[in-house]
PDB file of C-alpha atoms and ligand atoms in Angstrom:
ATOM      1  CA  MET T 296       0.000   0.000   0.000  1.00 61.00           C
ATOM      2  CA  SER T 297       1.297   3.459  -0.855  1.00 61.00           C
ATOM      3  CA  ASP T 298       2.785   5.112   2.247  1.00 64.00           C
ATOM      4  CA  ASP T 299       1.004   8.336   1.264  1.00 73.00           C
ATOM      5  CA  LEU T 300      -2.454   6.832   1.701  1.00 79.00           C
ATOM      6  CA  GLU T 301      -3.869   6.432   5.170  1.00 86.00           C
ATOM      7  CA  PRO T 302      -5.761   3.095   5.003  1.00 91.00           C
ATOM      8  CA  VAL T 303      -9.561   3.267   5.009  1.00 95.00           C
ATOM      9  CA  ASN T 304     -11.537   0.225   6.197  1.00 95.00           C
ATOM     10  CA  VAL T 305     -14.151  -1.075   3.726  1.00 96.00           C
ATOM     11  CA  SER T 306     -16.703  -1.041   6.583  1.00 95.00           C
ATOM     12  CA  ALA T 307     -16.168   2.722   6.928  1.00 96.00           C
ATOM     13  CA  LEU T 308     -17.943   3.209   3.588  1.00 97.00           C
ATOM     14  CA  ASN T 309     -21.088   1.713   5.048  1.00 95.00           C
ATOM     15  CA  GLN T 310     -20.889   3.897   8.175  1.00 95.00           C
ATOM     16  CA  TYR T 311     -20.090   7.058   6.183  1.00 97.00           C
ATOM     17  CA  ALA T 312     -22.978   6.561   3.769  1.00 96.00           C
ATOM     18  CA  TYR T 313     -25.308   6.019   6.739  1.00 95.00           C
ATOM     19  CA  CYS T 314     -24.074   9.116   8.606  1.00 96.00           C
ATOM     20  CA  HIS T 315     -20.790  11.030   8.254  1.00 96.00           C
ATOM     21  CA  ARG T 316     -20.804  11.791  11.986  1.00 95.00           C
ATOM     22  CA  ARG T 317     -21.207   8.113  12.899  1.00 95.00           C
ATOM     23  CA  CYS T 318     -18.207   7.234  10.734  1.00 96.00           C
ATOM     24  CA  ALA T 319     -16.096   9.957  12.387  1.00 94.00           C
ATOM     25  CA  LEU T 320     -17.117   8.919  15.915  1.00 93.00           C
ATOM     26  CA  ILE T 321     -16.138   5.306  15.203  1.00 93.00           C
ATOM     27  CA  TYR T 322     -12.900   5.892  13.315  1.00 92.00           C
ATOM     28  CA  LEU T 323     -11.666   9.142  14.928  1.00 90.00           C
ATOM     29  CA  GLU T 324     -12.977   8.828  18.468  1.00 85.00           C
ATOM     30  CA  ASN T 325     -12.979   5.015  18.686  1.00 80.00           C
ATOM     31  CA  GLU T 326     -16.554   5.138  19.913  1.00 71.00           C
ATOM     32  CA  PHE T 327     -18.706   2.126  19.312  1.00 66.00           C
ATOM     33  CA  GLU T 328     -21.816   1.006  21.099  1.00 62.00           C
ATOM     34  CA  ASP T 329     -23.917  -1.999  20.301  1.00 59.00           C
ATOM     35  CA  ASN T 330     -27.648  -1.760  20.023  1.00 57.00           C
ATOM     36  CA  ARG T 331     -30.183  -4.376  18.935  1.00 56.00           C
ATOM     37  CA  HIS T 332     -29.321  -3.891  15.265  1.00 60.00           C
ATOM     38  CA  THR T 333     -25.541  -4.030  15.620  1.00 63.00           C
ATOM     39  CA  ALA T 334     -25.748  -6.957  18.075  1.00 58.00           C
ATOM     40  CA  TYR T 335     -27.794  -8.952  15.554  1.00 61.00           C
ATOM     41  CA  GLY T 336     -25.346  -7.947  12.835  1.00 63.00           C
ATOM     42  CA  ASN T 337     -22.328  -9.049  14.877  1.00 62.00           C
ATOM     43  CA  ALA T 338     -23.994 -12.358  15.706  1.00 60.00           C
ATOM     44  CA  GLU T 339     -24.668 -12.811  12.004  1.00 62.00           C
ATOM     45  CA  HIS T 340     -21.036 -12.208  11.103  1.00 63.00           C
ATOM     46  CA  ALA T 341     -19.868 -14.630  13.802  1.00 62.00           C
ATOM     47  CA  ARG T 342     -22.281 -17.223  12.436  1.00 63.00           C
ATOM     48  CA  VAL T 343     -21.023 -16.705   8.882  1.00 62.00           C
ATOM     49  CA  ASP T 344     -17.510 -17.596  10.068  1.00 57.00           C
ATOM     50  CA  GLN T 345     -18.794 -20.944  11.338  1.00 56.00           C
ATOM     51  CA  MET T 346     -21.471 -22.002   8.911  1.00 63.00           C
ATOM     52  CA  ALA T 347     -21.508 -23.469   5.444  1.00 71.00           C
ATOM     53  CA  HIS T 348     -22.473 -20.637   3.128  1.00 81.00           C
ATOM     54  CA  PRO T 349     -24.970 -21.807   0.494  1.00 80.00           C
ATOM     55  CA  SER T 350     -23.399 -20.863  -2.847  1.00 83.00           C
ATOM     56  CA  ASN T 351     -25.652 -20.697  -5.896  1.00 81.00           C
ATOM     57  CA  ARG T 352     -22.841 -22.149  -8.014  1.00 88.00           C
ATOM     58  CA  GLU T 353     -21.988 -25.851  -7.992  1.00 89.00           C
ATOM     59  CA  GLY T 354     -18.333 -26.555  -7.265  1.00 92.00           C
ATOM     60  CA  ALA T 355     -17.657 -23.083  -5.835  1.00 93.00           C
ATOM     61  CA  ARG T 356     -14.863 -22.779  -3.289  1.00 94.00           C
ATOM     62  CA  VAL T 357     -15.941 -20.529  -0.437  1.00 93.00           C
ATOM     63  CA  GLU T 358     -13.597 -18.394   1.674  1.00 94.00           C
ATOM     64  CA  TYR T 359     -14.820 -16.829   4.919  1.00 93.00           C
ATOM     65  CA  ALA T 360     -13.554 -13.588   6.536  1.00 92.00           C
ATOM     66  CA  LEU T 361     -10.989 -13.188   3.756  1.00 95.00           C
ATOM     67  CA  PRO T 362      -8.480 -10.339   4.378  1.00 95.00           C
ATOM     68  CA  ILE T 363      -8.725  -7.899   1.448  1.00 96.00           C
ATOM     69  CA  TRP T 364      -6.923  -4.716   0.396  1.00 95.00           C
ATOM     70  CA  SER T 365      -6.335  -2.264  -2.413  1.00 96.00           C
ATOM     71  CA  ASP T 366      -2.985  -0.484  -2.713  1.00 95.00           C
ATOM     72  CA  ARG T 367      -4.398   1.833  -5.358  1.00 96.00           C
ATOM     73  CA  LEU T 368      -7.266   3.082  -3.180  1.00 97.00           C
ATOM     74  CA  GLY T 369      -5.656   2.543   0.229  1.00 96.00           C
ATOM     75  CA  LEU T 370      -8.394   0.162   1.368  1.00 96.00           C
ATOM     76  CA  ILE T 371      -8.192  -2.672   3.880  1.00 95.00           C
ATOM     77  CA  GLY T 372     -10.786  -4.978   5.428  1.00 95.00           C
ATOM     78  CA  LYS T 373     -12.383  -8.384   5.293  1.00 94.00           C
ATOM     79  CA  GLY T 374     -14.787 -10.066   2.915  1.00 95.00           C
ATOM     80  CA  ASP T 375     -17.504 -11.939   4.863  1.00 92.00           C
ATOM     81  CA  VAL T 376     -17.762 -14.556   2.129  1.00 95.00           C
ATOM     82  CA  VAL T 377     -15.966 -14.760  -1.212  1.00 96.00           C
ATOM     83  CA  GLU T 378     -17.037 -17.423  -3.693  1.00 96.00           C
ATOM     84  CA  PHE T 379     -14.511 -18.684  -6.261  1.00 97.00           C
ATOM     85  CA  TRP T 380     -16.466 -20.349  -9.067  1.00 96.00           C
ATOM     86  CA  PRO T 381     -15.013 -23.139 -11.269  1.00 96.00           C
ATOM     87  CA  ASP T 382     -15.118 -20.805 -14.325  1.00 96.00           C
ATOM     88  CA  GLY T 383     -12.821 -18.299 -12.582  1.00 96.00           C
ATOM     89  CA  THR T 384     -15.564 -15.892 -11.461  1.00 97.00           C
ATOM     90  CA  ILE T 385     -14.969 -14.224  -8.096  1.00 98.00           C
ATOM     91  CA  TYR T 386     -18.209 -13.358  -6.299  1.00 97.00           C
ATOM     92  CA  PRO T 387     -18.229 -11.430  -2.975  1.00 98.00           C
ATOM     93  CA  VAL T 388     -21.185 -11.828  -0.597  1.00 96.00           C
ATOM     94  CA  GLU T 389     -21.791  -9.513   2.365  1.00 94.00           C
ATOM     95  CA  TYR T 390     -24.066 -10.756   5.155  1.00 92.00           C
ATOM     96  CA  LYS T 391     -26.565  -8.330   6.672  1.00 88.00           C
ATOM     97  CA  HIS T 392     -29.022  -8.938   9.448  1.00 81.00           C
ATOM     98  CA  GLY T 393     -32.076  -7.152   8.050  1.00 73.00           C
ATOM     99  CA  ALA T 394     -34.720  -8.235   5.570  1.00 67.00           C
ATOM    100  CA  LYS T 395     -34.161  -7.900   1.818  1.00 63.00           C
ATOM    101  CA  LYS T 396     -34.125  -4.198   1.022  1.00 69.00           C
ATOM    102  CA  GLN T 397     -31.858  -1.971  -1.002  1.00 72.00           C
ATOM    103  CA  HIS T 398     -29.465   0.153   1.050  1.00 80.00           C
ATOM    104  CA  ASP T 399     -26.920   2.244  -0.835  1.00 88.00           C
ATOM    105  CA  ASN T 400     -24.520   1.995   2.100  1.00 92.00           C
ATOM    106  CA  ASP T 401     -24.424  -1.825   1.761  1.00 94.00           C
ATOM    107  CA  ASP T 402     -23.836  -1.539  -1.998  1.00 96.00           C
ATOM    108  CA  LEU T 403     -20.884   0.819  -1.460  1.00 97.00           C
ATOM    109  CA  GLN T 404     -19.299  -1.558   1.038  1.00 97.00           C
ATOM    110  CA  LEU T 405     -19.707  -4.524  -1.303  1.00 98.00           C
ATOM    111  CA  ALA T 406     -18.355  -2.558  -4.281  1.00 98.00           C
ATOM    112  CA  ALA T 407     -15.299  -1.577  -2.196  1.00 98.00           C
ATOM    113  CA  GLN T 408     -14.724  -5.286  -1.529  1.00 98.00           C
ATOM    114  CA  ALA T 409     -14.994  -6.001  -5.254  1.00 98.00           C
ATOM    115  CA  LEU T 410     -12.432  -3.276  -6.095  1.00 98.00           C
ATOM    116  CA  CYS T 411     -10.031  -4.844  -3.587  1.00 98.00           C
ATOM    117  CA  LEU T 412     -10.551  -8.358  -4.985  1.00 98.00           C
ATOM    118  CA  GLU T 413     -10.073  -7.147  -8.571  1.00 98.00           C
ATOM    119  CA  GLU T 414      -6.730  -5.659  -7.673  1.00 97.00           C
ATOM    120  CA  MET T 415      -5.658  -8.691  -5.593  1.00 97.00           C
ATOM    121  CA  PHE T 416      -6.553 -11.313  -8.210  1.00 97.00           C
ATOM    122  CA  GLY T 417      -6.167  -9.234 -11.389  1.00 97.00           C
ATOM    123  CA  ARG T 418      -9.617 -10.207 -12.649  1.00 97.00           C
ATOM    124  CA  PRO T 419     -12.740  -8.144 -13.347  1.00 97.00           C
ATOM    125  CA  ILE T 420     -15.590  -8.658 -10.896  1.00 98.00           C
ATOM    126  CA  ARG T 421     -18.968  -7.767 -12.342  1.00 97.00           C
ATOM    127  CA  GLN T 422     -21.372  -8.596  -9.525  1.00 98.00           C
ATOM    128  CA  GLY T 423     -21.800  -9.820  -5.977  1.00 97.00           C
ATOM    129  CA  ALA T 424     -24.623 -10.104  -3.467  1.00 96.00           C
ATOM    130  CA  ILE T 425     -25.945  -8.944  -0.133  1.00 95.00           C
ATOM    131  CA  PHE T 426     -27.307 -11.930   1.806  1.00 92.00           C
ATOM    132  CA  HIS T 427     -30.161 -10.837   4.067  1.00 88.00           C
ATOM    133  CA  ALA T 428     -30.181 -13.189   7.041  1.00 81.00           C
ATOM    134  CA  LYS T 429     -33.714 -12.319   8.175  1.00 79.00           C
ATOM    135  CA  SER T 430     -35.350 -13.193   4.881  1.00 83.00           C
ATOM    136  CA  LYS T 431     -32.585 -15.641   3.853  1.00 83.00           C
ATOM    137  CA  ARG T 432     -32.568 -14.027   0.440  1.00 87.00           C
ATOM    138  CA  ARG T 433     -29.838 -12.634  -1.736  1.00 90.00           C
ATOM    139  CA  ARG T 434     -29.950  -9.305  -3.452  1.00 93.00           C
ATOM    140  CA  GLU T 435     -27.618  -9.201  -6.406  1.00 95.00           C
ATOM    141  CA  VAL T 436     -25.547  -6.026  -6.855  1.00 97.00           C
ATOM    142  CA  VAL T 437     -24.033  -5.179 -10.254  1.00 98.00           C
ATOM    143  CA  PHE T 438     -20.836  -3.159 -10.051  1.00 98.00           C
ATOM    144  CA  THR T 439     -21.740  -0.503 -12.605  1.00 98.00           C
ATOM    145  CA  SER T 440     -19.365   2.318 -13.554  1.00 98.00           C
ATOM    146  CA  GLN T 441     -21.579   4.690 -11.516  1.00 98.00           C
ATOM    147  CA  LEU T 442     -21.328   2.508  -8.396  1.00 98.00           C
ATOM    148  CA  ARG T 443     -17.553   2.165  -8.852  1.00 98.00           C
ATOM    149  CA  ALA T 444     -17.157   5.942  -9.209  1.00 98.00           C
ATOM    150  CA  ALA T 445     -19.359   6.581  -6.155  1.00 98.00           C
ATOM    151  CA  THR T 446     -17.294   4.072  -4.174  1.00 98.00           C
ATOM    152  CA  GLU T 447     -13.986   5.718  -5.082  1.00 98.00           C
ATOM    153  CA  GLN T 448     -15.435   9.151  -4.308  1.00 98.00           C
ATOM    154  CA  THR T 449     -16.654   7.927  -0.908  1.00 98.00           C
ATOM    155  CA  VAL T 450     -13.194   6.535  -0.069  1.00 98.00           C
ATOM    156  CA  ALA T 451     -11.639   9.931  -0.918  1.00 97.00           C
ATOM    157  CA  SER T 452     -14.238  11.802   1.182  1.00 97.00           C
ATOM    158  CA  ILE T 453     -13.692   9.526   4.193  1.00 97.00           C
ATOM    159  CA  ARG T 454      -9.930   9.936   3.954  1.00 97.00           C
ATOM    160  CA  GLN T 455     -10.331  13.709   3.802  1.00 96.00           C
ATOM    161  CA  MET T 456     -12.686  13.729   6.806  1.00 96.00           C
ATOM    162  CA  LEU T 457     -10.352  11.530   8.884  1.00 94.00           C
ATOM    163  CA  ALA T 458      -7.278  13.586   7.904  1.00 94.00           C
ATOM    164  CA  SER T 459      -9.019  16.811   8.979  1.00 95.00           C
ATOM    165  CA  ARG T 460      -9.956  15.133  12.294  1.00 93.00           C
ATOM    166  CA  THR T 461     -13.347  16.812  12.038  1.00 91.00           C
ATOM    167  CA  VAL T 462     -16.478  15.258  13.523  1.00 93.00           C
ATOM    168  CA  PRO T 463     -19.417  16.494  11.405  1.00 94.00           C
ATOM    169  CA  GLN T 464     -22.614  17.865  12.929  1.00 92.00           C
ATOM    170  CA  PRO T 465     -25.451  15.397  13.659  1.00 93.00           C
ATOM    171  CA  LEU T 466     -27.914  14.373  10.983  1.00 91.00           C
ATOM    172  CA  ASN T 467     -31.385  15.763  10.942  1.00 84.00           C
ATOM    173  CA  ASN T 468     -32.902  12.335  10.317  1.00 91.00           C
ATOM    174  CA  GLU T 469     -35.055  10.925  13.076  1.00 91.00           C
ATOM    175  CA  THR T 470     -35.353   7.446  11.572  1.00 92.00           C
ATOM    176  CA  ARG T 471     -31.622   6.936  11.124  1.00 92.00           C
ATOM    177  CA  CYS T 472     -30.776   8.369  14.530  1.00 93.00           C
ATOM    178  CA  ARG T 473     -33.406   6.191  16.230  1.00 92.00           C
ATOM    179  CA  GLU T 474     -31.774   3.062  14.793  1.00 90.00           C
ATOM    180  CA  CYS T 475     -28.204   4.230  15.449  1.00 92.00           C
ATOM    181  CA  SER T 476     -26.303   2.545  18.293  1.00 90.00           C
ATOM    182  CA  LEU T 477     -24.361   5.781  18.966  1.00 91.00           C
ATOM    183  CA  ILE T 478     -27.410   7.900  19.753  1.00 92.00           C
ATOM    184  CA  ASP T 479     -26.566   8.259  23.467  1.00 89.00           C
ATOM    185  CA  LEU T 480     -22.996   9.309  22.743  1.00 88.00           C
ATOM    186  CA  CYS T 481     -23.925  11.526  19.830  1.00 89.00           C
ATOM    187  CA  GLN T 482     -26.874  13.358  21.424  1.00 85.00           C
ATOM    188  CA  PRO T 483     -28.232  14.611  18.081  1.00 80.00           C
ATOM    189  CA  VAL T 484     -31.340  16.243  19.586  1.00 71.00           C
ATOM    190  CA  ALA T 485     -29.448  18.114  22.331  1.00 70.00           C
ATOM    191  CA  LEU T 486     -26.803  19.319  19.881  1.00 69.00           C
ATOM    192  CA  GLY T 487     -29.483  20.394  17.409  1.00 65.00           C
ATOM    193  CA  LYS T 488     -31.165  22.496  20.138  1.00 64.00           C
ATOM    194  CA  LEU T 489     -27.811  23.995  21.102  1.00 61.00           C
ATOM    195  CA  ARG T 490     -27.112  24.960  17.508  1.00 65.00           C
ATOM    196  CA  LEU T 491     -30.526  26.579  17.296  1.00 59.00           C
ATOM    197  CA  LEU T 492     -29.937  28.548  20.520  1.00 61.00           C
ATOM    198  CA  ARG T 493     -26.555  29.747  19.264  1.00 62.00           C
ATOM    199  CA  ARG T 494     -28.130  30.858  15.994  1.00 59.00           C
ATOM    200  CA  GLU T 495     -30.839  32.764  17.924  1.00 58.00           C
ATOM    201  CA  ASP T 496     -28.106  34.437  20.024  1.00 57.00           C
ATOM    202  CA  LEU T 497     -26.443  35.678  16.867  1.00 54.00           C
ATOM    203  CA  PHE T 498     -29.580  37.530  15.871  1.00 54.00           C
ATOM    204  CA  ASP T 499     -30.481  38.878  19.315  1.00 55.00           C
ATOM    205  CA  PRO T 500     -30.122  42.689  19.050  1.00 52.00           C
ATOM    206  CA  ASN T 501     -29.773  42.977  22.841  1.00 54.00           C
ATOM    207  CA  ARG T 502     -26.530  40.989  22.861  1.00 50.00           C
TER     208      ARG T 502
HETATM  209  S1  SF4 I 214     -27.351   9.417  16.323  1.00 55.18           S
HETATM  210 FE1  SF4 I 214     -27.827  10.215  14.268  1.00 55.18          FE
HETATM  211  S2  SF4 I 214     -26.409  11.923  13.936  1.00 55.18           S
HETATM  212 FE2  SF4 I 214     -25.636  10.715  15.648  1.00 55.18          FE
HETATM  213  S3  SF4 I 214     -24.167   9.301  14.757  1.00 55.18           S
HETATM  214 FE3  SF4 I 214     -26.130   8.239  14.849  1.00 55.18          FE
HETATM  215  S4  SF4 I 214     -27.135   8.606  12.882  1.00 55.18           S
HETATM  216 FE4  SF4 I 214     -25.457  10.082  13.079  1.00 55.18          FE
END
């Protein structure tokens, strides 16, 4: 890996796309709290390491928790499951706890894995899948040029955010914050009120 590039973890793409502040709290402040969602997710990943992954392709060799990296992009991480098909196809599969549903953050994480595997094995990787443990269904993800470009852009943005050591302001997104395991640490509502008060102070003619 180039010494100039601070490594970015492939999982950081998922966190960053969910909430920039969450990504910064985890990777700059080393804050991580489990909630129901993350606990299920962790249990799922632990189970993947022990179980026989059902490949759709006969004769596929399956690797679990495969260390992956890209020197070009300065990426490191692990692939939950990587299938190596008899015809030479490499097919990454990321396990998620929830039911089958499209989440751009999952697609970015999987595409980052594919970019790593392409560089490691010198072969093009056209698609992979998110395996949704709750519904036991796969959702195929095609690595289009748009998704690849968005992935590379996200890596650059994360690196810039981490290098500046800046923790962004909280999201204004009740649904995401409600499901976020860092809500108690982050205090998005309290900080939002504080910001509002400060803004009101700025416009108070008596001050
Ligand atoms: S609570 Fe909301 S703003 Fe805070 S880290 Fe989580 S998603 Fe982001």
